[in-house]
Amino acid sequence: MRHREPPRVLTASLALLLASGCGPGPGAPDAPALPAPSVVVVATPPLLPYVTVTLTPTPEPAPSPPSPQPKVLVVGLDGVRYDRVLATGAVHFRQLMEAGTLATGRLEVLRKVRSSSGPGWATVLTGVAPGKHGVHNNSFEGRQFIKYPDFLTRLERIRPSLHTAAVTGWRDLVHAGAVGDLVDWHATSHLKPYEIGDKDAFIIDRMTDLIQASQVDVAFMHLEVTDAVAHRTGVLGPAYREAIETVDGYLGRLFGAIRARPTFAAEKWTIIVTTDHGHKDEGGHGGVSAPERSVFVLAAGPGIEQGARRRDARQVDVAATVFAQLGIPLPGDLDGGSLSRVSAGNSH
């Protein structure tokens, strides 16, 4: 990762204006002579001392404090059925719901496009539909990431000073170019696929370390355990519930890492949580049934309505929301719109 000096935070101080006073003049005119019967006497008044006045220059007005720096963290939870999340305690997920907007919906599965991770995460990362990014399944054949890069790569091109990061346990996202080489810092796991729990523990450790110890403006993190459990046991049993509660605990760790940042008071964070696809009750996806196509986008941050519920979730809205929250105009070829009311130019 490129190392950059952290931005300085200026604190405005109040300027005090000191009033100055002045005394009387150096002397008074001679008093008139007083007549006497035989002798004329002239009375000379004593000399008055000068009054010394010290003038204090008015200080320059202190500079206004800088606006809080916007930061965005996107958390991808693989294969999460939001209805099953709402059937658990999921304390941190619910806190995010209270602080922001939960949009739920169904994937628009086009001909030859499967409800699987390749198309799902490609859509989230690029902000365009499969008809543009070209990913129809997990092979990533036909991908058009040079023409439609991920939102981190776009941001690096538009504003290279931003610190970007991506951490994922699915190596294909990096190897296929869904996360581009321009991203400042990225990590992936070399553990075998679906080693339940191990990869996600590695990923959450790396991301919390990154948030606490490094400069980061925009980050993407992808966790797999929920999808792995759903494939093995389905989504109705205790194993899937436990997996949801595990990733909910990971969200809590991320929130704590953000609050622990030395510069947190001078920052304004947006958190976006989303998924790539749903699952059948018995586990499995890739088809066109409603449970397989179940998706959600949960976002909280400046300008995002608190406690709102919507039924129009679209994966393409994630990238658009990232741009809007950073105050950067939306590229014209994005297919989504921001979930916030923050104005960032060409919002849909």
C-alpha positions in Angstrom: 0.0 0.0 0.0 1.3 3.5 -0.7 2.2 5.3 2.5 1.0 8.8 2.8 1.2 11.4 5.6 -2.1 11.7 7.5 -4.0 15.0 7.0 -3.6 17.6 9.7 -6.7 18.7 11.5 -6.9 22.4 12.3 -8.7 23.6 15.4 -10.2 27.0 15.3 -9.6 29.3 18.3 -11.6 32.4 19.2 -9.8 35.7 18.5 -10.0 38.2 21.3 -10.2 41.9 20.5 -8.5 44.1 23.1 -10.0 47.5 23.6 -7.5 50.4 24.2 -8.1 53.6 26.0 -6.4 57.0 26.0 -5.9 59.6 28.7 -6.0 63.4 28.7 -3.5 65.7 26.9 -0.1 66.7 28.1 -1.0 70.0 29.8 -3.6 72.7 30.3 -3.3 76.5 29.4 -2.0 78.9 32.0 -4.6 80.1 34.5 -5.5 83.7 34.2 -3.8 86.2 36.6 -5.7 87.1 39.7 -5.8 90.8 40.5 -4.6 92.0 43.9 -4.8 95.4 45.4 -1.1 96.1 45.2 0.8 93.1 43.8 0.1 91.0 40.7 0.6 87.3 41.4 0.8 84.7 38.5 -0.1 81.2 39.5 1.6 78.5 37.5 -0.3 75.1 37.5 1.7 71.9 38.0 2.7 70.1 34.9 0.5 67.0 34.1 2.3 63.8 33.3 1.8 62.2 29.9 -0.4 59.1 30.0 1.3 56.1 28.3 -1.1 54.0 26.1 -0.1 50.5 25.0 -1.9 49.5 21.8 -2.4 45.7 21.2 -2.7 44.8 17.6 -5.9 43.0 16.6 -5.1 39.3 15.8 -5.9 37.9 12.4 -9.1 35.9 12.4 -8.4 32.2 13.0 -9.0 29.9 10.0 -12.3 28.0 10.0 -12.0 24.3 10.9 -11.9 22.0 7.9 -15.0 20.1 7.0 -15.0 16.5 8.3 -13.4 14.1 5.9 -15.8 11.6 4.2 -15.0 7.9 4.5 -16.8 4.9 3.1 -16.6 1.2 4.0 -18.5 -1.3 1.9 -19.0 -4.7 3.5 -20.0 -7.6 1.2 -21.7 -10.6 2.9 -21.8 -13.6 0.5 -25.1 -15.4 0.2 -27.1 -13.6 2.9 -30.9 -13.9 3.0 -32.0 -10.7 4.8 -35.2 -12.4 6.0 -33.0 -14.8 7.9 -30.9 -12.0 9.3 -34.1 -10.4 10.7 -35.0 -13.7 12.3 -31.8 -13.4 14.5 -30.7 -11.0 17.1 -28.0 -9.5 14.8 -27.4 -6.5 17.2 -25.0 -4.6 15.0 -27.0 -5.2 11.8 -30.1 -3.8 13.6 -28.2 -0.8 14.9 -27.2 0.0 11.3 -30.8 -0.4 10.2 -31.9 2.2 12.9 -29.1 4.6 11.8 -29.8 4.2 8.0 -31.9 2.8 5.2 -32.5 -0.9 4.4 -33.5 -1.5 0.8 -34.6 -5.1 -0.1 -35.4 -6.5 -3.5 -34.8 -9.2 -6.2 -32.0 -9.6 -8.7 -32.9 -8.9 -12.3 -31.6 -12.1 -13.7 -31.2 -11.7 -17.5 -31.0 -14.5 -20.0 -27.8 -16.6 -19.4 -27.0 -14.7 -16.2 -27.0 -16.8 -13.1 -27.8 -15.7 -9.5 -24.3 -16.4 -8.4 -21.3 -14.6 -6.9 -19.5 -13.6 -10.1 -22.3 -11.5 -11.6 -23.4 -10.3 -8.1 -20.0 -8.9 -7.0 -19.1 -7.6 -10.4 -22.3 -5.6 -10.4 -21.7 -4.3 -6.8 -18.1 -3.3 -7.6 -18.6 -1.8 -11.1 -22.0 -0.1 -10.5 -23.2 -1.4 -13.9 -25.5 -4.2 -14.9 -24.3 -7.6 -16.3 -25.2 -6.5 -19.8 -22.3 -4.0 -19.5 -19.7 -5.7 -17.3 -20.2 -9.0 -19.1 -19.9 -11.4 -16.2 -22.7 -14.0 -16.4 -21.3 -16.7 -14.1 -18.4 -17.5 -11.8 -16.0 -18.1 -14.7 -15.8 -14.3 -15.4 -15.6 -15.1 -19.1 -16.7 -12.0 -21.2 -15.7 -9.6 -18.4 -15.4 -5.9 -19.4 -13.5 -4.6 -16.4 -11.3 -2.4 -18.5 -14.3 -0.5 -19.9 -16.3 -0.7 -16.6 -13.8 -0.9 -13.7 -14.6 -1.2 -10.0 -15.5 1.9 -8.1 -12.2 1.8 -6.2 -10.2 1.9 -9.5 -12.5 4.7 -10.8 -11.8 6.7 -7.7 -8.1 6.3 -8.0 -8.2 7.6 -11.5 -10.4 10.6 -10.6 -8.7 11.5 -7.3 -5.4 9.7 -6.9 -4.9 11.2 -3.4 -7.6 8.9 -2.0 -6.4 5.9 0.0 -8.3 2.8 -1.3 -8.3 -0.8 0.0 -10.0 -4.1 -0.8 -9.8 -7.3 1.3 -11.5 -10.5 0.1 -11.3 -14.2 0.7 -12.3 -15.0 -2.9 -9.1 -14.7 -4.9 -11.0 -14.7 -8.2 -12.2 -11.1 -7.6 -8.6 -10.0 -7.7 -7.3 -12.4 -10.3 -10.2 -11.7 -12.7 -9.7 -7.9 -12.3 -13.0 -7.2 -10.5 -10.7 -5.4 -8.0 -8.1 -3.5 -10.2 -4.4 -3.1 -9.7 -4.7 0.6 -9.1 -6.2 0.0 -5.7 -3.7 1.1 -3.1 -3.8 -1.9 -0.8 -5.5 -5.3 -1.3 -5.3 -8.7 0.3 -6.8 -12.1 -0.4 -6.7 -15.4 1.3 -4.8 -18.4 -0.1 -6.8 -20.9 2.0 -8.8 -23.5 0.1 -12.4 -22.5 -0.8 -15.0 -22.7 1.8 -12.7 -23.4 4.8 -15.5 -22.3 7.1 -14.5 -19.5 9.4 -10.8 -19.5 8.7 -10.8 -17.1 5.8 -13.2 -14.7 7.3 -11.2 -14.5 10.5 -8.1 -13.6 8.4 -10.1 -11.0 6.5 -11.6 -9.3 9.5 -8.2 -9.1 11.2 -6.6 -7.5 8.2 -9.4 -5.0 7.7 -9.6 -3.9 11.4 -5.8 -3.5 11.4 -6.0 -1.4 8.3 -8.7 0.8 9.6 -7.0 1.4 13.0 -3.4 1.8 11.9 -3.5 3.3 8.3 -4.9 6.0 6.2 -8.0 4.8 4.5 -10.7 6.7 2.6 -12.7 4.0 0.8 -12.6 0.3 1.4 -14.3 -2.9 0.3 -14.4 -6.1 2.3 -15.9 -9.4 1.3 -16.8 -12.3 3.7 -17.8 -15.8 2.7 -18.9 -17.8 5.7 -22.6 -17.3 5.3 -22.6 -18.7 1.8 -20.4 -21.6 2.8 -22.8 -22.6 5.6 -25.9 -22.2 3.4 -24.5 -24.5 0.8 -23.8 -27.2 3.4 -26.8 -27.0 5.7 -29.4 -24.6 4.1 -30.6 -21.4 5.7 -33.3 -22.5 8.1 -31.2 -24.3 10.7 -29.0 -23.2 13.6 -25.7 -23.3 11.6 -26.8 -20.5 9.3 -28.1 -18.6 12.2 -24.8 -18.9 13.9 -23.0 -17.8 10.8 -25.1 -14.7 10.6 -24.4 -13.9 14.3 -20.7 -14.4 13.6 -20.6 -11.9 10.8 -22.8 -9.6 12.9 -20.0 -9.7 15.5 -17.5 -8.8 12.8 -19.6 -5.7 12.0 -19.2 -4.8 15.6 -15.5 -5.1 15.4 -15.4 -2.9 12.3 -17.5 -0.2 14.1 -15.2 -0.3 17.0 -12.1 0.0 14.8 -13.6 3.1 13.1 -14.4 4.7 16.5 -10.9 4.0 17.7 -9.2 5.9 14.9 -7.2 8.9 16.2 -8.8 11.1 13.5 -12.3 9.8 14.0 -13.6 13.2 15.4 -12.6 14.9 12.1 -14.2 12.2 9.9 -17.7 11.3 8.7 -18.2 7.7 7.9 -20.7 5.9 5.6 -21.2 2.1 6.1 -22.8 0.1 3.3 -23.6 -3.6 3.7 -24.8 -5.8 0.8 -24.9 -9.3 -0.6 -24.5 -10.9 -4.0 -27.4 -13.3 -4.1 -29.8 -15.3 -1.9 -30.3 -19.0 -1.3 -33.0 -21.6 -1.5 -34.2 -22.8 1.9 -32.3 -26.0 1.5 -29.3 -24.2 0.2 -28.1 -23.4 -3.3 -28.5 -20.6 -5.8 -27.9 -19.8 -9.4 -31.6 -20.1 -10.5 -34.4 -17.6 -10.8 -36.5 -18.4 -7.8 -37.3 -15.5 -5.4 -35.2 -16.8 -2.5 -32.2 -17.2 -4.8 -32.6 -13.7 -6.2 -33.1 -12.1 -2.8 -30.7 -9.2 -2.2 -30.5 -6.1 0.0 -28.5 -2.9 0.4 -28.1 -1.4 3.9 -26.5 2.0 4.2 -26.0 4.5 7.0 -24.2 7.8 6.8 -24.6 11.6 6.2 -27.7 12.4 4.1 -29.1 8.8 4.3 -32.5 8.6 5.9 -32.6 7.0 9.3 -34.8 4.0 10.0 -36.1 3.9 6.4 -37.3 0.7 4.6 -37.4 0.4 0.9 -38.3 -2.4 -1.5 -36.2 -1.3 -4.5 -32.8 -2.6 -3.7 -30.3 -2.7 -6.7 -26.7 -3.7 -6.5 -25.8 -1.0 -8.9 -26.7 1.6 -6.3 -23.7 0.7 -4.1 -21.1 2.3 -6.3 -23.3 5.4 -6.9 -23.8 5.8 -3.2 -20.0 5.6 -2.6 -19.4 8.4 -5.1 -22.2 10.6 -3.7 -20.9 10.2 -0.1 -17.5 11.3 -1.1 -18.9 14.3 -2.9 -17.6 13.2 -6.3 -19.8 13.5 -9.4 -21.2 10.1 -10.6 -19.7 8.9 -13.8 -22.2 9.0 -16.6 -22.1 5.3 -17.4 -23.1 4.1 -14.0 -26.5 2.4 -13.9 -27.3 3.1 -10.2 -28.3 6.0 -8.1 -27.3 7.1 -4.6 -29.3 6.0 -1.5 -28.4 9.4 0.1 -29.7 12.9 -0.4 -26.1 14.2 -0.7 -25.6 16.0 -3.9 -22.7 14.8 -6.0 -23.5 16.1 -9.4 -24.8 13.6 -11.9 -26.9 11.4 -9.6 -29.7 9.4 -11.0 
